[in-house]
CSV table of C-alpha atoms and ligand atoms in Angstrom, one decimal:
chain,number,residue,atom,x,y,z
P,1,MET,CA,27.0,-75.3,8.7
P,2,THR,CA,27.3,-78.0,5.3
P,3,LEU,CA,29.0,-81.2,5.4
P,4,SER,CA,30.5,-82.5,2.6
P,5,LYS,CA,32.7,-85.9,1.5
P,6,ILE,CA,36.5,-84.3,-0.4
P,7,SER,CA,38.2,-86.6,-1.8
P,8,SER,CA,41.6,-85.7,-1.5
P,9,LEU,CA,43.8,-83.6,1.6
P,10,SER,CA,44.0,-79.9,1.2
P,11,LYS,CA,47.1,-78.1,1.6
P,12,LYS,CA,45.2,-74.6,2.8
P,13,ASN,CA,42.1,-76.1,5.4
P,14,SER,CA,42.7,-76.7,8.7
P,15,LEU,CA,42.7,-80.4,9.6
P,16,ILE,CA,41.5,-83.0,12.3
P,17,LEU,CA,43.3,-86.4,12.2
P,18,LEU,CA,41.4,-88.6,13.8
P,19,ALA,CA,44.6,-90.5,15.0
P,20,ASP,CA,45.0,-94.5,17.0
P,21,ASP,CA,48.1,-96.8,17.9
P,22,LYS,CA,47.5,-97.8,13.8
P,23,THR,CA,48.9,-94.0,12.2
P,24,ASP,CA,51.3,-93.5,9.9
P,25,PHE,CA,51.7,-90.0,10.4
P,26,SER,CA,54.5,-90.2,7.4
P,27,LEU,CA,50.7,-90.5,4.7
P,28,TYR,CA,50.0,-86.7,5.6
P,29,ASP,CA,52.8,-84.1,4.5
P,30,PHE,CA,54.6,-83.8,7.7
P,31,SER,CA,58.0,-83.1,8.3
P,32,ALA,CA,60.0,-85.0,10.1
P,33,ASP,CA,60.7,-82.5,13.5
P,34,GLU,CA,56.7,-82.4,12.9
P,35,VAL,CA,56.4,-86.2,13.3
P,36,LYS,CA,58.1,-85.8,16.2
P,37,PHE,CA,56.6,-83.2,18.1
P,38,ILE,CA,53.0,-85.2,16.9
P,39,LYS,CA,54.8,-88.7,18.5
P,40,LYS,CA,55.4,-86.8,21.8
P,41,GLN,CA,52.9,-85.3,22.3
P,42,ILE,CA,50.8,-87.8,21.8
P,43,LYS,CA,49.1,-88.7,25.6
P,44,ASP,CA,45.7,-89.0,25.9
P,45,GLU,CA,42.4,-88.8,25.0
P,46,VAL,CA,41.6,-85.7,26.2
P,47,ASN,CA,44.5,-83.6,24.5
P,48,PRO,CA,44.5,-83.6,21.3
P,49,VAL,CA,47.8,-81.9,19.7
P,50,GLN,CA,48.2,-78.9,18.1
P,51,LEU,CA,50.5,-78.2,15.4
P,52,ASN,CA,50.5,-74.1,14.7
P,53,GLN,CA,51.3,-74.8,10.3
P,54,LEU,CA,52.5,-71.4,8.2
P,55,ASN,CA,48.4,-70.8,7.2
P,56,ARG,CA,46.6,-73.6,9.1
P,57,TYR,CA,46.0,-75.4,12.7
P,58,VAL,CA,46.9,-79.2,12.6
P,59,PHE,CA,45.1,-81.0,15.0
P,60,VAL,CA,45.9,-84.4,15.9
P,61,HIS,CA,43.3,-86.2,18.1
P,62,TYR,CA,44.7,-90.2,19.9
P,63,PHE,CA,41.5,-92.3,20.1
P,64,LYS,CA,42.0,-95.9,21.7
P,65,ASP,CA,40.0,-98.5,21.1
P,66,ASP,CA,38.7,-99.7,24.5
P,67,GLY,CA,36.5,-102.8,23.3
P,68,LYS,CA,33.7,-100.1,25.2
P,69,PRO,CA,30.4,-101.4,23.1
P,70,CYS,CA,30.4,-99.5,20.0
P,71,HIS,CA,28.1,-96.7,20.8
P,72,ILE,CA,29.9,-96.1,24.1
P,73,ILE,CA,33.0,-95.3,21.9
P,74,THR,CA,30.9,-93.9,19.3
P,75,GLU,CA,29.9,-91.2,22.3
P,76,LYS,CA,33.2,-90.8,23.2
P,77,TYR,CA,34.8,-89.2,19.5
P,78,ARG,CA,31.7,-87.1,20.0
P,79,THR,CA,31.6,-85.5,23.3
P,80,ALA,CA,35.4,-84.9,22.2
P,81,ALA,CA,34.4,-83.5,18.8
P,82,ASN,CA,32.5,-80.6,21.1
P,83,LYS,CA,35.2,-80.2,23.0
P,84,LEU,CA,37.3,-79.4,20.3
P,85,SER,CA,34.5,-76.8,18.6
P,86,CYS,CA,35.1,-74.2,21.1
P,87,LYS,CA,38.6,-74.2,20.5
P,88,LEU,CA,38.0,-74.2,15.8
P,89,ASN,CA,36.0,-71.4,17.5
P,90,SER,CA,38.0,-69.4,19.5
P,91,LEU,CA,40.7,-69.4,16.8
P,92,LYS,CA,38.4,-68.4,14.3
P,93,ILE,CA,38.7,-71.5,12.0
P,94,LYS,CA,36.2,-70.9,9.3
P,95,THR,CA,37.2,-74.7,7.1
P,96,ILE,CA,38.0,-77.5,9.2
P,97,ASP,CA,38.7,-80.6,7.5
P,98,VAL,CA,38.2,-84.4,9.1
P,99,ILE,CA,40.6,-87.1,8.0
P,100,ASP,CA,39.8,-90.7,9.5
P,101,CYS,CA,42.8,-92.2,9.3
P,102,GLY,CA,41.3,-95.7,8.3
P,103,LYS,CA,38.8,-96.2,11.3
P,104,ASN,CA,35.7,-97.8,11.6
P,105,PRO,CA,33.2,-94.4,9.4
P,106,THR,CA,30.4,-94.8,12.1
P,107,TRP,CA,33.4,-93.3,14.5
P,108,THR,CA,34.4,-90.1,12.0
P,109,LEU,CA,31.0,-89.4,11.2
P,110,ALA,CA,29.5,-89.1,14.9
P,111,PHE,CA,32.4,-86.7,15.1
P,112,ALA,CA,31.5,-84.4,12.5
P,113,GLU,CA,27.9,-84.6,13.7
P,114,SER,CA,28.8,-83.4,16.8
P,115,LEU,CA,31.1,-80.7,15.4
P,116,ALA,CA,28.2,-79.2,13.5
P,117,LEU,CA,25.7,-79.8,16.2
P,118,SER,CA,27.8,-77.8,18.9
P,119,ASN,CA,27.7,-75.5,16.8
P,120,TYR,CA,24.4,-74.3,16.6
P,121,GLN,CA,23.6,-70.7,17.7
P,122,PHE,CA,20.6,-68.8,18.3
P,123,LEU,CA,20.9,-64.9,18.4
P,124,LYS,CA,17.9,-63.3,16.5
P,125,TYR,CA,16.9,-61.0,19.5
P,126,PHE,CA,20.7,-60.0,19.6
P,127,THR,CA,20.4,-56.1,18.0
P,128,LYS,CA,23.7,-55.5,19.4
P,129,ASP,CA,27.3,-57.4,18.0
P,130,ALA,CA,25.2,-59.9,17.1
P,131,LYS,CA,28.0,-60.5,14.4
P,132,LYS,CA,31.2,-61.0,17.0
P,133,LYS,CA,29.7,-63.7,18.9
P,134,VAL,CA,28.7,-66.1,15.4
P,135,ASN,CA,30.8,-68.6,15.8
P,136,SER,CA,33.6,-68.4,12.7
P,137,LEU,CA,33.5,-72.5,11.5
P,138,SER,CA,30.9,-73.2,8.6
P,139,LYS,CA,32.7,-75.5,6.8
P,140,ILE,CA,33.7,-79.3,7.8
P,141,GLY,CA,34.8,-81.4,5.0
P,142,ILE,CA,34.6,-85.3,5.6
P,143,ASN,CA,37.7,-87.4,4.5
P,144,SER,CA,37.3,-91.0,4.8
P,145,LYS,CA,37.1,-93.4,1.9
P,146,GLU,CA,34.4,-95.8,3.6
P,147,LEU,CA,31.4,-92.6,4.0
P,148,SER,CA,29.8,-92.4,0.4
P,149,LYS,CA,28.7,-89.2,-0.3
P,150,GLU,CA,24.7,-90.0,0.4
P,151,SER,CA,25.6,-90.5,4.3
P,152,ILE,CA,27.2,-87.5,4.3
P,153,ASN,CA,24.3,-85.9,2.5
P,154,GLU,CA,22.5,-87.3,5.0
P,155,MET,CA,24.0,-86.3,8.0
P,156,GLN,CA,23.2,-83.3,6.6
P,157,ILE,CA,19.6,-83.5,6.5
P,158,VAL,CA,19.4,-84.6,10.1
P,159,VAL,CA,21.7,-82.0,11.3
P,160,ASP,CA,19.6,-78.7,9.3
P,161,ALA,CA,16.4,-80.9,10.6
P,162,VAL,CA,17.9,-80.9,14.5
P,163,PHE,CA,18.4,-77.2,13.8
P,164,ASN,CA,15.3,-76.1,12.9
P,165,ALA,CA,13.7,-78.0,15.7
P,166,ARG,CA,15.8,-75.9,18.2
P,167,ARG,CA,15.3,-73.0,16.5
P,168,LEU,CA,11.7,-73.4,16.6
P,169,VAL,CA,11.7,-74.3,20.9
P,170,ASN,CA,14.4,-71.3,21.2
P,171,GLU,CA,11.7,-69.3,19.6
P,172,PRO,CA,9.5,-67.6,22.4
P,173,LEU,CA,5.5,-67.0,22.6
P,174,SER,CA,5.8,-63.7,21.1
P,175,TYR,CA,7.0,-65.4,17.7
P,176,LEU,CA,5.7,-68.7,18.1
P,177,ASP,CA,2.0,-68.4,18.6
P,178,ALA,CA,-0.2,-71.6,17.3
P,179,GLU,CA,-0.4,-70.1,14.3
P,180,GLN,CA,3.1,-69.5,13.2
P,181,PHE,CA,3.8,-72.6,14.4
P,182,SER,CA,2.0,-73.8,11.0
P,183,LYS,CA,3.2,-72.1,8.8
P,184,GLU,CA,6.4,-72.4,9.8
P,185,PHE,CA,5.7,-76.5,9.1
P,186,LYS,CA,4.1,-74.8,5.7
P,187,GLU,CA,8.0,-73.8,4.5
P,188,MET,CA,8.8,-77.1,5.5
P,189,GLY,CA,6.8,-79.1,3.4
P,190,LYS,CA,7.2,-76.8,0.4
P,191,ASP,CA,11.6,-77.2,1.5
P,192,ALA,CA,10.8,-81.3,1.6
P,193,GLY,CA,8.9,-82.5,-0.5
P,194,PHE,CA,5.7,-83.4,2.1
P,195,THR,CA,1.7,-81.5,2.7
P,196,VAL,CA,0.2,-80.1,4.9
P,197,LYS,CA,-3.0,-79.1,5.6
P,198,VAL,CA,-4.1,-76.9,8.5
P,199,LEU,CA,-7.1,-76.9,10.3
P,200,SER,CA,-8.9,-74.0,11.1
P,201,LYS,CA,-10.4,-73.1,15.2
P,202,LYS,CA,-14.2,-73.8,12.8
P,203,GLN,CA,-12.6,-76.5,11.5
P,204,ILE,CA,-10.9,-77.8,15.1
P,205,GLU,CA,-14.5,-77.0,16.0
P,206,LYS,CA,-16.4,-79.1,13.5
P,207,GLU,CA,-14.4,-82.1,14.0
P,208,ASN,CA,-15.3,-82.5,18.5
P,209,MET,CA,-11.8,-81.6,19.6
P,210,GLY,CA,-12.8,-80.6,22.4
P,211,GLY,CA,-9.6,-81.0,24.0
P,212,LEU,CA,-8.0,-78.8,22.3
P,213,LEU,CA,-10.7,-77.3,22.4
P,214,ALA,CA,-10.9,-76.7,25.5
P,215,VAL,CA,-7.1,-75.6,26.5
P,216,ASN,CA,-7.8,-72.9,24.4
P,217,ARG,CA,-10.4,-71.1,26.0
P,218,GLY,CA,-8.1,-69.1,28.5
P,219,SER,CA,-5.5,-67.9,25.2
P,220,MET,CA,-6.8,-65.0,22.3
P,221,HIS,CA,-5.4,-67.2,19.7
P,222,ASP,CA,-6.8,-69.1,17.8
P,223,PRO,CA,-5.7,-72.9,18.4
P,224,THR,CA,-4.1,-75.3,15.0
P,225,PHE,CA,-4.1,-78.5,14.2
P,226,SER,CA,-1.7,-79.6,11.6
P,227,ILE,CA,-1.5,-82.0,9.3
P,228,MET,CA,1.7,-83.6,7.6
P,229,GLU,CA,1.9,-85.9,4.6
P,230,TYR,CA,5.0,-87.5,3.0
P,231,LYS,CA,4.1,-90.5,1.2
P,232,PRO,CA,6.4,-91.9,-1.3
P,233,SER,CA,5.9,-93.9,-4.6
P,234,LYS,CA,7.0,-97.1,-3.0
P,235,PRO,CA,6.6,-96.8,0.2
P,236,ILE,CA,7.6,-99.7,2.4
P,237,ASN,CA,4.4,-100.1,4.2
P,238,LYS,CA,1.4,-100.3,3.4
P,239,LYS,CA,-0.3,-98.3,6.3
P,240,PRO,CA,0.8,-94.9,7.8
P,241,TYR,CA,3.0,-94.4,11.0
P,242,VAL,CA,1.5,-91.2,12.2
P,243,LEU,CA,3.6,-89.1,14.1
P,244,VAL,CA,1.3,-86.7,17.2
P,245,GLY,CA,3.8,-84.6,18.7
P,246,LYS,CA,2.6,-81.9,21.9
P,247,GLY,CA,2.4,-78.5,20.3
P,248,VAL,CA,1.8,-75.9,23.7
P,249,VAL,CA,3.8,-73.3,22.8
P,250,PHE,CA,3.2,-72.2,25.8
P,251,ASP,CA,2.1,-73.2,29.5
P,252,THR,CA,1.2,-71.1,32.0
P,253,GLY,CA,-0.7,-74.3,33.9
P,254,GLY,CA,-3.6,-72.5,33.3
P,255,VAL,CA,-6.3,-71.5,36.1
P,256,SER,CA,-4.1,-74.1,37.9
P,257,LEU,CA,-1.5,-72.2,37.5
P,258,LYS,CA,2.3,-72.9,37.4
P,259,PRO,CA,3.8,-71.8,41.1
P,260,THR,CA,6.6,-70.3,40.1
P,261,SER,CA,9.5,-68.6,37.3
P,262,MET,CA,11.3,-71.8,37.8
P,263,SER,CA,8.3,-74.1,36.6
P,264,MET,CA,7.5,-71.1,33.7
P,265,ASP,CA,10.0,-69.2,32.1
P,266,PHE,CA,11.2,-72.3,30.0
P,267,MET,CA,7.2,-73.1,29.1
P,268,LYS,CA,8.1,-71.6,25.7
P,269,SER,CA,9.4,-75.2,25.3
P,270,ASP,CA,6.0,-77.4,25.0
P,271,MET,CA,5.9,-77.8,22.1
P,272,GLY,CA,9.0,-79.3,22.2
P,273,GLY,CA,7.4,-83.0,20.8
P,274,GLY,CA,5.6,-80.9,17.2
P,275,ALA,CA,9.6,-79.2,16.7
P,276,THR,CA,10.6,-82.9,16.5
P,277,MET,CA,8.2,-84.8,15.0
P,278,SER,CA,7.6,-81.7,12.2
P,279,ASN,CA,11.6,-82.1,12.2
P,280,ALA,CA,11.7,-86.0,12.0
P,281,LEU,CA,8.8,-85.9,9.4
P,282,TYR,CA,11.1,-83.3,7.1
P,283,ALA,CA,14.7,-85.2,7.4
P,284,ILE,CA,12.7,-88.5,6.3
P,285,ALA,CA,11.3,-87.0,3.7
P,286,LYS,CA,14.2,-84.7,2.5
P,287,ALA,CA,16.4,-87.6,2.9
P,288,LYS,CA,13.4,-89.1,-0.1
P,289,LEU,CA,13.3,-92.3,3.0
P,290,PRO,CA,10.4,-95.4,1.1
P,291,VAL,CA,8.5,-95.2,4.3
P,292,HIS,CA,4.9,-93.3,4.7
P,293,VAL,CA,4.8,-91.1,7.1
P,294,ILE,CA,2.0,-88.3,8.5
P,295,ALA,CA,2.8,-86.2,11.5
P,296,LEU,CA,0.2,-84.3,13.6
P,297,VAL,CA,0.2,-81.2,15.7
P,298,PRO,CA,-2.9,-80.2,17.7
P,299,ALA,CA,-1.3,-76.3,18.9
P,300,THR,CA,-2.2,-73.5,20.8
P,301,ASP,CA,-0.9,-72.0,24.7
P,302,ASN,CA,-1.9,-72.7,27.8
P,303,ARG,CA,-3.5,-69.9,29.8
P,304,PRO,CA,-6.2,-68.2,32.5
P,305,GLY,CA,-8.1,-66.5,30.3
P,306,GLN,CA,-11.3,-64.9,31.0
P,307,ASP,CA,-13.2,-68.0,29.3
P,308,ALA,CA,-10.3,-70.6,30.3
P,309,TYR,CA,-11.6,-74.0,31.6
P,310,VAL,CA,-11.7,-74.4,35.3
P,311,PRO,CA,-10.6,-77.4,37.8
P,312,GLY,CA,-13.9,-79.7,37.7
P,313,ASP,CA,-14.8,-78.9,34.5
P,314,VAL,CA,-16.1,-82.0,32.3
P,315,ILE,CA,-15.0,-82.1,29.0
P,316,ASN,CA,-16.1,-83.7,25.9
P,317,MET,CA,-13.3,-85.3,23.7
P,318,ARG,CA,-13.4,-86.2,20.2
P,319,ASN,CA,-13.7,-89.6,20.4
P,320,GLY,CA,-17.2,-89.6,22.7
P,321,LYS,CA,-15.5,-89.9,25.8
P,322,THR,CA,-15.4,-87.5,29.1
P,323,VAL,CA,-13.1,-86.4,31.3
P,324,GLU,CA,-12.8,-84.7,34.3
P,325,VAL,CA,-10.7,-81.3,34.8
P,326,LEU,CA,-8.9,-81.6,38.0
P,327,ASN,CA,-5.6,-79.1,36.8
P,328,THR,CA,-5.2,-77.2,33.6
P,329,ASP,CA,-2.0,-78.1,34.3
P,330,ALA,CA,-2.4,-81.3,32.6
P,331,GLU,CA,-3.5,-79.4,29.2
P,332,GLY,CA,-1.1,-81.9,27.2
P,333,ARG,CA,-3.1,-84.7,27.0
P,334,MET,CA,-6.0,-83.1,26.4
P,335,ILE,CA,-5.1,-81.7,23.6
P,336,LEU,CA,-3.0,-85.1,21.8
P,337,ALA,CA,-6.1,-86.9,23.1
P,338,ASP,CA,-8.1,-85.4,20.3
P,339,ALA,CA,-4.8,-86.1,18.2
P,340,LEU,CA,-4.6,-89.4,18.8
P,341,SER,CA,-8.1,-90.1,18.2
P,342,TYR,CA,-8.1,-89.1,14.3
P,343,ALA,CA,-5.1,-90.3,13.4
P,344,SER,CA,-7.3,-93.2,13.6
P,345,ASN,CA,-8.4,-91.9,10.7
P,346,TYR,CA,-5.8,-93.3,8.7
P,347,ASP,CA,-5.7,-97.1,9.7
P,348,PRO,CA,-1.7,-96.9,11.3
P,349,GLU,CA,0.6,-99.4,11.5
P,350,LEU,CA,1.9,-97.5,15.0
P,351,VAL,CA,1.5,-94.3,15.9
P,352,ILE,CA,3.9,-92.6,18.4
P,353,ASP,CA,3.6,-89.3,20.7
P,354,CYS,CA,6.3,-87.3,21.6
P,355,ALA,CA,5.3,-84.8,24.3
P,356,THR,CA,7.2,-82.3,27.0
P,357,LEU,CA,4.0,-84.2,29.4
P,358,THR,CA,4.9,-84.3,32.4
P,359,GLY,CA,7.3,-82.8,35.1
P,360,SER,CA,7.5,-86.6,36.9
P,361,ALA,CA,9.2,-88.3,33.9
P,362,ALA,CA,11.8,-85.6,34.2
P,363,ARG,CA,12.0,-85.8,38.2
P,364,ALA,CA,12.4,-89.7,36.9
P,365,ILE,CA,15.5,-90.3,34.9
P,366,GLY,CA,16.5,-86.5,34.3
P,367,GLN,CA,17.8,-84.8,31.3
P,368,GLN,CA,20.3,-87.5,30.5
P,369,GLY,CA,17.3,-89.8,28.6
P,370,ILE,CA,14.0,-90.2,27.4
P,371,VAL,CA,11.0,-91.4,28.3
P,372,ILE,CA,8.7,-94.8,26.5
P,373,MET,CA,6.2,-97.0,27.4
P,374,GLY,CA,3.1,-98.2,25.1
P,375,ASN,CA,1.4,-101.4,24.2
P,376,ALA,CA,2.9,-101.4,20.6
P,377,ASP,CA,4.9,-104.8,19.6
P,378,LYS,CA,8.1,-105.8,21.8
P,379,SER,CA,9.7,-105.4,18.6
P,380,GLU,CA,9.1,-101.6,18.2
P,381,PHE,CA,11.1,-101.0,21.2
P,382,ASP,CA,14.2,-103.0,20.6
P,383,GLN,CA,14.2,-100.6,17.1
P,384,LEU,CA,13.7,-97.3,19.5
P,385,LYS,CA,16.3,-99.0,22.3
P,386,TYR,CA,18.8,-99.8,19.1
P,387,SER,CA,18.2,-96.1,17.4
P,388,GLY,CA,19.2,-94.7,21.4
P,389,ASP,CA,22.1,-96.1,22.2
P,390,LYS,CA,23.3,-95.3,18.5
P,391,THR,CA,21.7,-91.9,18.7
P,392,TYR,CA,23.0,-91.2,22.7
P,393,GLU,CA,18.8,-90.0,22.6
P,394,ARG,CA,18.6,-92.8,24.6
P,395,VAL,CA,15.2,-94.4,26.1
P,396,VAL,CA,13.4,-96.0,28.7
P,397,GLU,CA,11.5,-98.0,28.9
P,398,PHE,CA,8.5,-97.9,31.6
P,399,PRO,CA,5.5,-100.1,32.6
P,400,PHE,CA,2.0,-99.3,30.6
P,401,TRP,CA,0.3,-102.2,32.9
P,402,ASP,CA,-3.2,-102.0,33.1
P,403,GLU,CA,-3.4,-101.0,36.8
P,404,TYR,CA,-2.2,-98.6,35.7
P,405,SER,CA,-5.7,-96.8,34.8
P,406,GLU,CA,-7.7,-97.3,37.8
P,407,LEU,CA,-5.8,-94.2,39.0
P,408,ILE,CA,-7.0,-92.3,36.5
P,409,LYS,CA,-10.9,-93.0,37.9
P,410,SER,CA,-13.5,-89.9,37.9
P,411,THR,CA,-15.9,-90.5,40.3
P,412,ILE,CA,-18.4,-88.4,37.3
P,413,ALA,CA,-16.8,-89.2,34.0
P,414,ASP,CA,-14.9,-91.7,31.9
P,415,MET,CA,-11.7,-90.7,33.5
P,416,LYS,CA,-9.8,-87.5,35.7
P,417,ASN,CA,-6.5,-85.9,33.7
P,418,VAL,CA,-4.3,-86.2,36.5
P,419,GLY,CA,-3.7,-89.3,38.7
P,420,PRO,CA,-1.8,-89.4,42.5
P,421,ALA,CA,1.6,-87.5,42.0
P,422,GLU,CA,3.2,-91.8,41.9
P,423,ALA,CA,3.7,-92.4,38.3
P,424,GLY,CA,2.8,-89.7,36.6
P,425,SER,CA,3.9,-89.9,34.0
P,426,ILE,CA,2.6,-93.7,33.4
P,427,THR,CA,-0.4,-92.4,34.0
P,428,ALA,CA,-0.2,-89.7,31.6
P,429,GLY,CA,0.4,-92.1,28.8
P,430,LYS,CA,-2.7,-94.6,30.4
P,431,PHE,CA,-4.8,-92.1,29.8
P,432,LEU,CA,-3.9,-91.3,26.6
P,433,GLU,CA,-3.9,-95.3,25.4
P,434,GLU,CA,-7.6,-94.6,26.4
P,435,PHE,CA,-7.9,-92.7,22.8
P,436,THR,CA,-6.2,-95.1,20.5
P,437,ASP,CA,-7.3,-98.0,18.6
P,438,TYR,CA,-4.2,-99.4,17.2
P,439,PRO,CA,-0.3,-99.4,18.4
P,440,TYR,CA,1.0,-97.4,20.3
P,441,VAL,CA,4.3,-96.0,22.0
P,442,HIS,CA,4.7,-93.0,24.2
P,443,ILE,CA,7.6,-90.9,24.4
P,444,ASP,CA,8.4,-88.7,27.0
P,445,ILE,CA,10.4,-85.4,26.8
P,446,ALA,CA,10.2,-83.7,29.6
P,447,GLY,CA,13.6,-84.2,30.9
P,448,SER,CA,15.4,-83.8,27.8
P,449,ALA,CA,13.9,-80.7,25.3
P,450,PHE,CA,15.0,-78.3,26.9
P,451,LEU,CA,18.5,-77.6,28.7
P,452,HIS,CA,19.5,-74.4,30.9
P,453,LYS,CA,23.0,-75.1,30.9
P,454,ALA,CA,25.2,-76.6,28.0
P,455,ASP,CA,25.6,-80.2,27.9
P,456,SER,CA,28.7,-81.1,24.8
P,457,TYR,CA,27.0,-81.1,21.4
P,458,ARG,CA,23.4,-80.2,22.8
P,459,GLY,CA,23.8,-77.2,24.4
P,460,THR,CA,21.9,-74.3,25.6
P,461,GLY,CA,18.4,-74.0,25.1
P,462,GLY,CA,16.4,-76.3,22.6
P,463,THR,CA,18.0,-79.5,22.1
P,464,GLY,CA,15.5,-81.3,19.5
P,465,VAL,CA,16.2,-84.4,21.2
P,466,GLY,CA,14.0,-87.1,19.1
P,467,VAL,CA,14.9,-86.4,15.4
P,468,ARG,CA,18.3,-88.4,15.2
P,469,LEU,CA,16.5,-91.4,16.7
P,470,LEU,CA,13.2,-91.1,14.9
P,471,PHE,CA,15.3,-90.3,12.0
P,472,ASP,CA,17.8,-93.9,12.8
P,473,TYR,CA,14.6,-95.7,13.4
P,474,PHE,CA,12.7,-94.9,10.4
P,475,LYS,CA,15.6,-95.7,8.5
P,476,ARG,CA,17.0,-99.1,10.2
P,477,LYS,CA,13.1,-100.2,8.7
P,478,CYS,CA,13.3,-98.9,5.1
P,479,ASP,CA,17.0,-100.6,5.0
J,501,BES,N1,4.4,-78.8,30.5
J,501,BES,C1,3.9,-79.5,31.3
J,501,BES,C2,5.7,-80.6,31.7
J,501,BES,C3,6.8,-80.1,32.0
J,501,BES,C4,7.4,-80.5,33.2
J,501,BES,C5,7.7,-79.9,31.0
J,501,BES,C6,8.5,-79.4,33.2
J,501,BES,C7,9.2,-79.4,30.8
J,501,BES,C8,9.7,-79.8,32.3
J,501,BES,C9,3.1,-80.3,31.6
J,501,BES,O1,2.3,-79.5,31.2
J,501,BES,C10,2.4,-80.2,33.1
J,501,BES,O2,2.5,-78.6,33.3
J,501,BES,N2,2.8,-81.0,33.8
J,501,BES,C11,2.3,-81.6,35.0
J,501,BES,C12,1.3,-82.1,35.2
J,501,BES,C13,0.1,-82.9,36.2
J,501,BES,C14,-0.7,-81.7,37.2
J,501,BES,C15,-0.3,-84.0,36.8
J,501,BES,C16,3.2,-81.7,35.7
J,501,BES,O3,3.8,-82.9,35.4
J,501,BES,O4,3.5,-81.3,36.5
J,502,ZN,ZN1,1.3,-77.5,32.5
J,503,ZN,ZN1,2.8,-78.9,29.6
């Protein structure tokens, strides 16, 4: 999918006019009859007017400025674009030009963004009729005085990053084991200009990453630990930001096997945090944002193999603490803990992790949002909330009170890897905090990383949620 700025109106390409009460249709080369038709047909914000011209289609989409907050209106444009994208593909339209008619450029860009995001498909494994399934739409032109080439180019980068995150989430374990995940990072690094170092099982052993090694014991595949770094020449930050992503390429639950196929059949998506963090870094590097960022992804599958870790085991973690494993299905925190302790090496400004960590987070807020918590400055949470509204990858802050740590105290080790059912996403976050010694934000995307049913431009399957949020968050730091 390509997005580009166009400075003059084409007479060949199909068009979408984003119209409002002030739009002067005489500016767009319509005949008097066509203008009459448009004015008569334009009724609401739901049904665009469609003109079938000789060699193209023209859609006039009316939006009223209803005085709602800007981010709500922006999302209205995205929702409308998603609906229209189905129509464009059913009409086999390949190129569409979006004309902003003097609108707020944010809305025009959001409309184009959603057209692009709505067009994502994962067709790799179809052998029959795959070509017939391919969406026709492949080019979006944007005609807007106020939008710079750079801002459209940046949107292209972010869309590419989201597509790549979705692809990685949609890839099954039969393709994407830990080693393949790391190879993908290397390719991304070459493309965007960041370095990638991958620690092998031996090196992971040398690092004493007891959590990652414990989870990996039930698997016949080796674990990996990927270290990605983007350091521009004049960064705004002296100390790096470190992003940590959960890379469980498949989660069976291990010996504490997941109880139903329903709870397991989409667990190829349990590396969603790793896909999000690596692709947020990809977008930051590709857009050459002047910010020094490192991404760490510990990766393995979680299986009940012969030598698998079992409930009751006590694990020595990288930072020297001991963990009593009471449920092998709480594996994400075991591998993230070692990555968080590794992050201390960088004396970071701030560390953010992102993980499909708990069913508890998903049950609390569903697929509509993202749970965040942590001990970083309030201003970081404010910035995340702002970017969350703007990208509509909305975040909700959960409490991070010390009393929750009481719930994961073990009788035989420094802590246990599960607390009671209540506040499960918070005790998971408090567990992770034990492995940090810097300002910390924890992001739980269990509810929104993978969708069983299409939800607007977020699509079905992997959503790549968090990429747009984090890109916007870092971009604003650079402004
Ligand atoms: N990967 C799961 C969490 C998950 C659940 C992600 C649903 C996406 C959708 C995680 O490893 C897990 O199994 N967590 C357990 C923790 C429990 C044993 C304390 C959970 O949430 O049930
Ligand atoms: Zn699990
Ligand atoms: Zn998991």
